[in-house]
CSV table of C-alpha atoms and ligand atoms in Angstrom, one decimal:
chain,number,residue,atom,x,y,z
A,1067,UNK,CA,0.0,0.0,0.0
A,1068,UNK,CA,1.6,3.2,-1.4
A,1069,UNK,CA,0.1,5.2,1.3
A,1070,UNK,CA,2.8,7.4,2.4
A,1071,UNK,CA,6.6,8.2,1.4
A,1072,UNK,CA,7.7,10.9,3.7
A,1073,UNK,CA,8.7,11.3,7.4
A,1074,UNK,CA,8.5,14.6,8.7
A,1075,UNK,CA,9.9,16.2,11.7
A,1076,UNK,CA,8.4,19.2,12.8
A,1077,UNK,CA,10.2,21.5,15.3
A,1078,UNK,CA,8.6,24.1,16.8
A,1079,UNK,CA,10.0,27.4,18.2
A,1080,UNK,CA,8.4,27.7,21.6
A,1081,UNK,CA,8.1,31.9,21.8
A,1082,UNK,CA,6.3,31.6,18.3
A,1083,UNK,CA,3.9,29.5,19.5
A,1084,UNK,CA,3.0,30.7,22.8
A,1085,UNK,CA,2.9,34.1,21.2
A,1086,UNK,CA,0.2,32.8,18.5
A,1087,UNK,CA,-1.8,31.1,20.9
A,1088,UNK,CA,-1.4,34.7,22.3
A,1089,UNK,CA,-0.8,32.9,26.0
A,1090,UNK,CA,1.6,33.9,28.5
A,1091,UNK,CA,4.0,31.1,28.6
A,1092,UNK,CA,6.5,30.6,31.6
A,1093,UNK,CA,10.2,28.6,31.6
A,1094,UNK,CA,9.4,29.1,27.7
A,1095,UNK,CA,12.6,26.8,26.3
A,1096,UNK,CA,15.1,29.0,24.3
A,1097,UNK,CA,15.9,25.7,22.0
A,1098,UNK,CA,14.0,24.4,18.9
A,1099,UNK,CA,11.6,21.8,20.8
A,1100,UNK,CA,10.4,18.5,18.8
A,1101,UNK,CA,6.6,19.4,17.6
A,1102,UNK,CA,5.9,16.0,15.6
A,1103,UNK,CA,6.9,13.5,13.8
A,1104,UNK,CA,4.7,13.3,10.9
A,1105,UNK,CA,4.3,11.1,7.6
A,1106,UNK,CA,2.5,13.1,4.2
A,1107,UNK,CA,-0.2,11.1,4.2
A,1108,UNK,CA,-3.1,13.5,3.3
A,1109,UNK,CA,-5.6,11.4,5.5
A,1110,UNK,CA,-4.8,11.6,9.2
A,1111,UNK,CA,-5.8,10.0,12.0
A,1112,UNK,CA,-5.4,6.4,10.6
A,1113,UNK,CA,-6.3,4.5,13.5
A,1114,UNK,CA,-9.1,6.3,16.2
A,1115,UNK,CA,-9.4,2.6,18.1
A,1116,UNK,CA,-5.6,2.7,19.2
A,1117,UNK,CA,-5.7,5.4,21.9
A,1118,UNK,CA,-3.0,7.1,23.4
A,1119,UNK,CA,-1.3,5.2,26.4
A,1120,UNK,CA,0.7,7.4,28.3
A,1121,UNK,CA,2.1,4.3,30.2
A,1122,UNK,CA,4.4,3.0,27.3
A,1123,UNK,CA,6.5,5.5,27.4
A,1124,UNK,CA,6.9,6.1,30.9
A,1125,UNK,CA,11.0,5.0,30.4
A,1126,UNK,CA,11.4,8.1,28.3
A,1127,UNK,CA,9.7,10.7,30.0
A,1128,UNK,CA,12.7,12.9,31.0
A,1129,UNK,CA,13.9,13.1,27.7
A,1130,UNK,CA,10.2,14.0,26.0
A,1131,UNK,CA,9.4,16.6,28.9
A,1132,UNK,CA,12.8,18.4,28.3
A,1133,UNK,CA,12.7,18.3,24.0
A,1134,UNK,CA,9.2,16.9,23.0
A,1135,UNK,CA,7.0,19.2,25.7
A,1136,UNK,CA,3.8,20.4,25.6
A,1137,UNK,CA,4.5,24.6,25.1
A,1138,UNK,CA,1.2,25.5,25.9
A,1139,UNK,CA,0.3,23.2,28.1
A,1140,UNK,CA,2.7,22.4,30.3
A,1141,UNK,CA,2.7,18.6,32.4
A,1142,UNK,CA,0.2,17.6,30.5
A,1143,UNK,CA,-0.2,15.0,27.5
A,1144,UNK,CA,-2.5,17.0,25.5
A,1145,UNK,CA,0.5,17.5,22.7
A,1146,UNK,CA,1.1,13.8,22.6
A,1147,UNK,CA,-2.1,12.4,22.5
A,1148,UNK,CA,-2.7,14.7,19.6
A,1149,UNK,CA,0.4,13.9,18.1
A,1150,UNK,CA,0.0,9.8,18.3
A,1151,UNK,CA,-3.8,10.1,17.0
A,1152,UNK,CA,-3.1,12.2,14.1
A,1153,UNK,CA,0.2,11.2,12.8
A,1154,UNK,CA,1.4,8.1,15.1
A,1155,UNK,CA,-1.1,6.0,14.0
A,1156,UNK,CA,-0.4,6.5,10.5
A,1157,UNK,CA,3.8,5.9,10.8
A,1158,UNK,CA,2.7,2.8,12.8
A,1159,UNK,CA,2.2,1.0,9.5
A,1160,UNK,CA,5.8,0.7,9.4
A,1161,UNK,CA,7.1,-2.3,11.4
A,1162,UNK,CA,9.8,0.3,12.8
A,1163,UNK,CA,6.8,2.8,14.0
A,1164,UNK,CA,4.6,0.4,15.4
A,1165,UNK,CA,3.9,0.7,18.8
A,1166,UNK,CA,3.9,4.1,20.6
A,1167,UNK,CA,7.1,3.6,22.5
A,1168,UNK,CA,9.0,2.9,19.1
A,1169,UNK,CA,7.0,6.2,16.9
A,1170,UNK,CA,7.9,8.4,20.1
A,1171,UNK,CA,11.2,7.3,20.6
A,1172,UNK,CA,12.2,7.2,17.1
A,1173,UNK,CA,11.2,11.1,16.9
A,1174,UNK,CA,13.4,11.6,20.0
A,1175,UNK,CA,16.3,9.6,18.1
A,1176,UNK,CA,15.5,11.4,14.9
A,1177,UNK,CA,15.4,15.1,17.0
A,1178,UNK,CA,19.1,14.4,18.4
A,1179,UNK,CA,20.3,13.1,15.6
A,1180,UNK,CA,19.7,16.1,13.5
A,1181,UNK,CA,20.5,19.0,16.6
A,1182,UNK,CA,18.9,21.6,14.4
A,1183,UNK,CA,19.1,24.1,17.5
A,1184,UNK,CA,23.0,23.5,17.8
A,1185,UNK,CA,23.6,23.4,14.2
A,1186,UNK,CA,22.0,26.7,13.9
A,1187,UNK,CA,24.0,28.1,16.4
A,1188,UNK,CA,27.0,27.1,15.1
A,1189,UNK,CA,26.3,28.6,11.6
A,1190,UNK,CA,25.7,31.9,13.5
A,1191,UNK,CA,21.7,31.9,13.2
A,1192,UNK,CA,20.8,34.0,16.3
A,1193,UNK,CA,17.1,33.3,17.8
A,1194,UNK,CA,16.6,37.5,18.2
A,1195,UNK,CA,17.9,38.1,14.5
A,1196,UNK,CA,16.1,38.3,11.1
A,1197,UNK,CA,16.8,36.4,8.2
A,1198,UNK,CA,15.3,35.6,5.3
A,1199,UNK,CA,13.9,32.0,4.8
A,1200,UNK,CA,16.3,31.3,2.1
A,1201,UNK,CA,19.0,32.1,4.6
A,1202,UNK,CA,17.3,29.8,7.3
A,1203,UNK,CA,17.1,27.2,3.7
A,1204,UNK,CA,20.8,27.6,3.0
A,1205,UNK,CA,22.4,27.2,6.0
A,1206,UNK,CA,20.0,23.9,6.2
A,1207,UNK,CA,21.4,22.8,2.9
A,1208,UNK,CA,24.9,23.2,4.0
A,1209,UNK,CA,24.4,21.7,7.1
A,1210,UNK,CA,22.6,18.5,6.0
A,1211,UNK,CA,22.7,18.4,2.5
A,1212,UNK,CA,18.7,18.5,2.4
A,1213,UNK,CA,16.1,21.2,1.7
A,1214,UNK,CA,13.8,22.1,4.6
A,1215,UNK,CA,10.4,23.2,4.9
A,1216,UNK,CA,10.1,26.1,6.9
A,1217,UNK,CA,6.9,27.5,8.3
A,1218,UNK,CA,6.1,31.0,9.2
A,1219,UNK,CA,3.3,33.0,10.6
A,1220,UNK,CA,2.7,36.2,8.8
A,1221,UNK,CA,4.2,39.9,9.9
A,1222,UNK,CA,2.3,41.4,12.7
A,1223,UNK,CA,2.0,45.3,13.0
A,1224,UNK,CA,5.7,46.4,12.4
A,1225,UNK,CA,7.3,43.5,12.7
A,1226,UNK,CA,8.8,41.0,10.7
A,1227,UNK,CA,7.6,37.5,10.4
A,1228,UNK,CA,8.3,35.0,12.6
A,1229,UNK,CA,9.7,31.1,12.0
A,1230,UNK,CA,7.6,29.1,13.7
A,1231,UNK,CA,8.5,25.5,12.5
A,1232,UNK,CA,11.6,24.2,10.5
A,1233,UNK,CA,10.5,20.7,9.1
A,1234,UNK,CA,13.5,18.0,8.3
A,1235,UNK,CA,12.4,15.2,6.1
A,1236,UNK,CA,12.8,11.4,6.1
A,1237,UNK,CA,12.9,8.2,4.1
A,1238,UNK,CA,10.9,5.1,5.7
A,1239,UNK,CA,14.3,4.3,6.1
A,1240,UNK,CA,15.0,7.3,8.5
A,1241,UNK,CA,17.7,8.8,5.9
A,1242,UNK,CA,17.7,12.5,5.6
A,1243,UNK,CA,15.5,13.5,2.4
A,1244,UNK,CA,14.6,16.7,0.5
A,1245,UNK,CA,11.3,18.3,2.2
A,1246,UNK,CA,10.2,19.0,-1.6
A,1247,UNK,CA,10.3,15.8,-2.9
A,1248,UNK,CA,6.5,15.1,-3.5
B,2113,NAG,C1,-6.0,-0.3,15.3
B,2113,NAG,O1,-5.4,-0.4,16.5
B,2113,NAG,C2,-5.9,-1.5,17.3
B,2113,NAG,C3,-5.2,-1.4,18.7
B,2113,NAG,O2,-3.8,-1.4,18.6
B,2113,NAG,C4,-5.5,-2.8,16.6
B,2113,NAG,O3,-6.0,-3.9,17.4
B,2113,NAG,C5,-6.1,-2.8,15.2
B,2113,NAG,O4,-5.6,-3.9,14.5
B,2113,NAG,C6,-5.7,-1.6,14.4
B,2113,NAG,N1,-6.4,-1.5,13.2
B,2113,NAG,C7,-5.8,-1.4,12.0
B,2113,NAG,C8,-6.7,-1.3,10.8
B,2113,NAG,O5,-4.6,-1.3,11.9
B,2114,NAG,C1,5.3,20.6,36.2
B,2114,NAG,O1,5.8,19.5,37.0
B,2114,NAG,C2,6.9,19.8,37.6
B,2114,NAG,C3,7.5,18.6,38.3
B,2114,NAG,O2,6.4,17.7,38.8
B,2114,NAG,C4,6.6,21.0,38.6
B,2114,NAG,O3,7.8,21.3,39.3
B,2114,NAG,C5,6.1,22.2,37.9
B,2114,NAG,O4,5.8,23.2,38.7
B,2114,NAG,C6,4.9,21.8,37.0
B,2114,NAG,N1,4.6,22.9,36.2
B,2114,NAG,C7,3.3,23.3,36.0
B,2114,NAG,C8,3.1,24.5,35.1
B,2114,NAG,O5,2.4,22.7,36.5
B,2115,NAG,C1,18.5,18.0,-2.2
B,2115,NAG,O1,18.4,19.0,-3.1
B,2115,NAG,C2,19.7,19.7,-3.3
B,2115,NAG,C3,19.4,20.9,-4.2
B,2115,NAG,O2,18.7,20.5,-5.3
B,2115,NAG,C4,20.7,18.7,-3.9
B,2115,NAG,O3,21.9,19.4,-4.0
B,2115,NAG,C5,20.9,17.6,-2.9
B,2115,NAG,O4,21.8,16.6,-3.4
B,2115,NAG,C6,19.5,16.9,-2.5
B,2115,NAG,N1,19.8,16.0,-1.4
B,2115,NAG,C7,19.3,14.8,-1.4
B,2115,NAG,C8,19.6,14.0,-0.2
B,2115,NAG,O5,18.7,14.3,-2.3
């Protein structure tokens, strides 16, 4: 079944998000946090009978509180839940993705492996600075030899527009792929 081709991982920059939920956030993290770990499958939400079971991934709960957290909610599994019922259950049809504690901690595996806050750092991309997406594009490109897809919310009243989410892109074999590969 050709239903999907493409693994997605979604980071999410925490002040852009609390600041379009437009909710006071506090201990906002000042790293790119993991968001999700998606497939392209238009159709979501591929299994509604497999619910969310907090329980299975009890063993990596440090690491998901510090880089996989709920921004807006904090200490609670609202993000994850969400996260397993949309896109979880789709990944699951591959053996490697099947169970909850293997789709969350391959996105934590996946997160570290690419260290897209460090690596951003390192090419002197500053959090308080502007650039241009196609700077944000290049120094991705340099960095990992792939294209990114980066999401941004529109300018507000004199003010430029904000990144809120730098995707990185996947093979079902968990090699780094071009985001605009259809
Ligand atoms: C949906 O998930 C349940 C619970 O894991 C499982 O028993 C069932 O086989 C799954 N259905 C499909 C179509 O994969
Ligand atoms: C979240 O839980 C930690 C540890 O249990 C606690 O220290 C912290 O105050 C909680 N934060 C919120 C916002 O409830
Ligand atoms: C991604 O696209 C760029 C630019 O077209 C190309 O140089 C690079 O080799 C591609 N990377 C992969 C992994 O296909």
């Amino acid at each position: 079944t050709p239903e999907w081709k493409k693994l997605i991982l979604t980071h999410h920059w925490p002040v852009t998000v609390c600041k379009m939920a437009e909710q006071k956030c506090d201990d906002i993290p000042n790293y790119w946090t993991l968001h999700g770990l998606w497939t392209d499958k238009e159709a979501q939400m591929c299994n509604i009978s497999w619910p969310f079971d907090y329980s299975e991934i009890k063993d990596i709960l440090a690491d998901m509180n510090k880089w996989w957290p709920d921004v807006l909610h904090p200490n609670s599994s609202q993000l994850l839940k969400h996260e397993w019922q949309k896109h979880g259950t789709c990944a699951a049809s591959l053996p490697s993705l099947n169970t909850q504690h293997k789709y969350f901690s391959k996105g934590l595996e996946l997160y570290t492996r690419v260290s897209l806050s460090s690596a951003l750092e390192k090419s002197g991309i500053k959090p308080a600075n502007t650039y241009k997406v196609e700077e944000i594009e290049n120094v991705i490109l340099n960095v990992y030899g792939v294209i990114p897809k980066i999401q941004c919310i529109p300018p507000q009243q004199g003010e430029d527009a904000q990144t809120l989410g730098i995707e990185i892109c996947f093979t079902k074999d968990f090699d780094l792929l071009n985001c605009t590969v259809e």
